[in-house]
Amino acid sequence: MKTWYSICALDEGAEISIYDEIGAYGVSAKAFLADLGKLPDKSPLTLRLNSPGGSVFDAVAIYNALQRHAGNVTVSIDGIAASAASYIAMAGDEIVMPENAFLMIHDPSGLVMGTAADMRAMAEALDKIGASLIKGYAAKSGKAEDEIASLMAAETWFDASEAIDMGLADTLAAPVKMAARFDVSGFRNTPEAIIAAMTAKADPTAVNPDPEPANGSNADPEPDRAAIRTEAMAYAKTVVDLCRLAGQPQMAAGFLEAETDLEDIRKSLIDARAAVDPDISSTHPQPGPAPQAKPWGDVIARTFKRKG
């Protein structure tokens, strides 16, 4: 199986490769910070990026960690740095882009299910996140925040030359082929060149952090990333739905973090309900009549008295 996230020591410093989505189902900030913390604080770093983005919260955490690193940080965009990944790139002291690489910035987005108050809270959170991202792009480029905000709202893609002209990259490099393919159908303005590269049938031959063995017969098949993502999203939705139906939405995050089995989740939710409702237990999931309940025959007889 190919490793799309790797970190390796060099003669001086280290090279980090992120050829994956950003977040829990790709490269998480937790894993990245744990590995970064093992390196000498002043060692120079080279970060190789080819990512469609992902969780903005993980991206901000990774960006901040790279900003705190005392050593020089060089970011090389080996294919695309889109969405949250482009914000990570802004942490580089030098950003290198091959001629055929792309960088994309856009407004943050999110999903919410609940009341109008829940949705207003999400909108306010997205506004705050967006303002933070604008400051990061503006700080790197030297452009006015209003100009950056307009480009983000329009979902703007930059090729290497455009990114350098904009101040979002520093150095132009020779073209490379992308070493990972992603689903970019969720973006509005994806350039045709990226769509063609992502849907190409031939395997890419560019920079690969963990190349296949020379003997193809011993190589593990590349996993179906789309199927894995679909399965993960279905699991997450099921967990959230179960917790909401059980009246315990606050438990969903813990189950997702631990990747708890669905059957164990059901048992835990039943136990949680049993703590507040004695008629529900793990051994008798269907609630029975409360001790003070009256038979329906008695209730009807008292309510509808016969005449005469």
XYZ file of C-alpha atoms in Angstrom:
308
model
C 0.000 0.000 0.000
C 1.301 3.453 -0.876
C 2.028 5.772 2.001
C 0.634 9.185 1.173
C 1.974 10.793 4.335
C 5.600 10.369 5.270
C 8.441 12.091 7.077
C 12.083 11.221 6.570
C 15.402 12.556 7.830
C 17.856 14.218 5.455
C 21.531 15.061 5.906
C 20.277 18.383 7.209
C 16.735 18.610 8.517
C 13.830 16.529 7.235
C 11.412 16.162 4.340
C 7.675 15.807 4.974
C 5.270 14.644 2.273
C 1.517 15.226 2.442
C -0.104 13.593 -0.585
C -3.532 13.192 0.971
C -6.551 15.015 2.319
C -6.186 17.091 5.460
C -8.080 15.820 8.500
C -9.226 12.709 10.315
C -9.507 10.527 7.194
C -6.225 11.728 5.712
C -3.376 13.570 7.429
C -4.516 14.738 10.844
C -2.981 17.629 12.730
C -2.505 15.322 15.714
C -0.287 12.925 13.760
C 1.574 15.729 12.001
C 2.359 17.629 15.206
C 3.488 14.428 16.928
C 6.017 13.755 14.145
C 7.102 17.375 13.870
C 7.747 17.462 17.606
C 10.355 14.703 17.254
C 12.547 16.886 15.028
C 15.133 19.378 16.302
C 13.449 22.759 16.577
C 15.945 24.554 14.329
C 16.266 21.880 11.647
C 15.343 22.979 8.105
C 12.184 21.372 6.715
C 10.949 20.663 3.207
C 7.184 20.103 2.993
C 5.984 18.486 -0.243
C 2.276 19.097 -0.851
C -0.232 17.494 -3.188
C -3.619 17.769 -1.494
C -7.208 18.817 -2.289
C -7.612 20.214 1.231
C -9.985 19.014 3.916
C -10.485 20.068 7.524
C -9.745 23.748 8.008
C -9.218 23.206 11.748
C -6.473 20.625 11.126
C -4.968 22.900 8.477
C -4.813 25.864 10.841
C -3.163 23.702 13.515
C -0.555 22.434 11.019
C 0.053 25.978 9.729
C 0.585 27.287 13.251
C 2.990 24.447 14.074
C 5.079 25.190 10.993
C 5.037 28.900 11.813
C 6.394 28.124 15.283
C 9.195 25.957 13.902
C 12.471 27.848 14.301
C 14.144 26.257 11.272
C 13.625 27.297 7.659
C 10.501 25.800 6.043
C 10.410 25.254 2.267
C 7.050 24.226 0.764
C 7.007 22.489 -2.626
C 3.576 22.148 -4.258
C 4.041 18.960 -6.280
C 0.575 18.973 -7.824
C -2.199 20.944 -6.199
C -2.555 22.763 -2.914
C -6.274 23.464 -2.793
C -8.571 24.766 -0.086
C -7.176 23.995 3.387
C -3.920 22.678 1.881
C -3.197 26.064 0.308
C -3.368 27.640 3.761
C -0.787 25.158 5.058
C 1.464 26.183 2.166
C 1.422 29.776 3.401
C 3.578 28.695 6.368
C 6.563 28.257 4.066
C 9.453 30.680 4.193
C 9.790 29.797 0.512
C 6.989 28.325 -1.619
C 8.127 26.484 -4.739
C 5.639 25.658 -7.508
C 6.388 23.599 -10.627
C 5.060 25.133 -13.836
C 2.066 22.791 -13.978
C 1.101 23.003 -10.288
C -1.992 24.788 -8.985
C -2.988 26.602 -5.818
C -6.610 27.336 -4.902
C -8.185 29.559 -2.245
C -11.880 29.759 -1.349
C -14.257 30.536 1.478
C -14.547 27.869 4.192
C -17.657 25.710 4.153
C -19.331 23.375 6.629
C -22.317 21.179 7.309
C -24.815 21.596 10.106
C -28.043 19.858 11.061
C -30.332 21.339 13.644
C -32.278 24.435 14.533
C -32.058 27.937 13.100
C -29.861 28.815 16.067
C -27.493 25.966 15.161
C -27.273 27.245 11.600
C -26.661 30.829 12.675
C -23.888 29.589 14.973
C -22.280 27.722 12.066
C -22.460 30.829 9.860
C -20.797 32.904 12.570
C -18.078 30.281 13.005
C -17.410 30.206 9.248
C -17.138 34.005 9.178
C -14.512 33.897 11.936
C -12.571 31.104 10.236
C -12.703 32.935 6.917
C -11.354 36.120 8.497
C -8.439 34.152 9.946
C -7.636 32.581 6.568
C -7.755 35.953 4.843
C -5.117 37.293 7.239
C -2.831 34.342 6.499
C -3.040 34.718 2.711
C -2.693 38.515 2.981
C 0.370 38.214 5.226
C 2.145 35.982 2.693
C 1.122 37.856 -0.440
C 1.262 41.413 0.856
C -2.108 42.058 -0.783
C -5.006 43.894 0.841
C -7.413 41.744 2.840
C -10.371 42.970 0.753
C -8.677 41.703 -2.409
C -7.973 38.318 -0.839
C -11.576 38.091 0.408
C -12.922 38.664 -3.127
C -10.640 35.976 -4.556
C -11.702 33.510 -1.873
C -15.398 34.190 -2.465
C -14.907 33.457 -6.171
C -12.963 30.188 -5.551
C -9.834 31.243 -7.404
C -7.300 28.818 -8.909
C -3.763 30.020 -9.612
C -1.247 28.310 -11.813
C 2.382 28.678 -10.781
C 3.029 31.911 -12.647
C -0.189 33.499 -11.388
C 0.542 32.452 -7.807
C 4.002 33.988 -7.986
C 2.617 37.205 -9.481
C 0.048 37.277 -6.675
C 2.721 36.784 -4.024
C 1.296 33.423 -2.921
C 4.394 31.557 -4.158
C 8.047 32.482 -4.574
C 9.892 30.182 -6.959
C 9.033 28.543 -10.285
C 10.290 24.974 -10.843
C 10.284 22.432 -13.657
C 6.945 20.651 -14.244
C 6.178 17.325 -12.553
C 3.417 14.741 -12.802
C 1.011 14.413 -9.898
C 1.747 11.493 -7.589
C -1.790 11.215 -6.179
C -5.271 11.666 -7.625
C -8.267 13.125 -5.820
C -11.965 13.779 -6.282
C -12.158 17.447 -7.271
C -15.790 17.378 -8.405
C -16.873 19.325 -5.312
C -15.083 22.476 -6.473
C -16.787 24.982 -8.769
C -13.942 26.249 -10.947
C -11.502 23.351 -11.224
C -9.192 23.894 -14.234
C -9.518 21.387 -17.068
C -5.833 20.495 -16.714
C -6.438 19.230 -13.165
C -9.575 17.301 -14.098
C -7.658 15.575 -16.909
C -4.751 14.739 -14.597
C -7.024 13.395 -11.871
C -8.957 11.147 -14.244
C -5.966 9.897 -16.237
C -5.876 6.107 -16.513
C -2.091 5.861 -16.443
C -0.486 5.794 -13.036
C 1.532 8.951 -12.285
C 5.305 8.693 -12.241
C 6.191 11.844 -10.349
C 7.505 12.359 -6.870
C 6.245 9.547 -4.675
C 7.059 9.480 -0.950
C 6.863 5.672 -0.881
C 7.367 4.247 -4.393
C 6.156 0.783 -5.348
C 8.738 -2.035 -5.185
C 10.605 -2.701 -8.442
C 9.071 -6.175 -8.592
C 5.432 -5.451 -9.361
C 4.331 -8.918 -8.283
C 5.138 -8.074 -4.659
C 3.358 -4.726 -4.684
C 0.128 -4.296 -2.789
C -2.764 -2.912 -4.864
C -3.563 0.749 -4.359
C -6.645 1.099 -2.124
C -9.899 2.429 -3.543
C -9.794 5.825 -1.826
C -13.270 6.809 -3.014
C -14.780 3.655 -1.516
C -12.905 4.168 1.752
C -14.118 7.757 1.991
C -17.717 6.741 1.204
C -17.611 4.053 3.887
C -16.142 6.466 6.422
C -18.782 9.110 5.722
C -21.580 6.529 5.982
C -20.193 5.356 9.334
C -19.977 8.928 10.635
C -23.564 9.689 9.566
C -24.844 6.512 11.216
C -23.053 7.354 14.471
C -24.439 10.902 14.528
C -27.970 9.699 13.710
C -27.877 7.041 16.438
C -26.722 9.540 19.044
C -29.354 12.105 18.052
C -32.151 9.515 18.126
C -30.997 8.414 21.572
C -31.012 12.003 22.806
C -27.224 11.862 23.369
C -25.703 13.949 20.526
C -22.729 14.914 22.707
C -21.509 11.298 22.646
C -20.967 11.210 18.872
C -17.541 12.866 18.898
C -16.109 10.328 21.328
C -17.437 7.380 19.309
C -16.010 8.803 16.070
C -12.625 9.502 17.653
C -12.404 5.927 18.949
C -13.945 4.412 15.768
C -16.288 2.440 18.017
C -18.159 -0.505 16.539
C -21.817 0.294 15.809
C -23.109 -2.529 18.010
C -21.031 -1.242 20.932
C -22.375 2.260 20.253
C -25.958 0.996 20.481
C -25.220 -0.702 23.809
C -23.536 2.413 25.177
C -26.485 4.576 24.169
C -28.924 2.185 25.807
C -26.874 2.270 29.008
C -26.786 6.067 28.871
C -30.561 6.213 28.563
C -30.940 3.680 31.344
C -29.100 6.027 33.676
C -31.899 8.573 33.347
C -34.794 6.235 32.531
C -34.986 3.062 34.674
C -37.407 1.456 32.214
C -34.572 1.092 29.676
C -31.678 -1.276 30.196
C -29.156 -3.143 28.071
C -30.889 -6.450 28.834
C -34.399 -5.147 28.165
C -34.157 -2.414 25.506
C -37.920 -2.005 25.109
C -39.393 0.141 27.898
C -42.122 -1.517 29.924
C -44.965 0.158 31.839
C -43.998 2.363 34.743
C -44.968 0.997 38.172
C -47.676 3.632 38.566
C -49.242 2.943 35.166
C -52.948 1.906 35.069
C -54.365 -0.789 32.772
C -56.053 0.718 29.738
C -59.326 -1.005 30.677
C -59.467 0.864 34.006
C -58.631 4.196 32.333
C -61.376 3.780 29.741
C -63.917 2.605 32.329
C -63.314 5.707 34.474
C -63.333 8.086 31.537
C -66.393 6.807 29.688
C -68.974 5.823 32.294
C -72.016 3.891 31.062
C -75.400 5.564 31.250
C -78.148 4.123 33.498
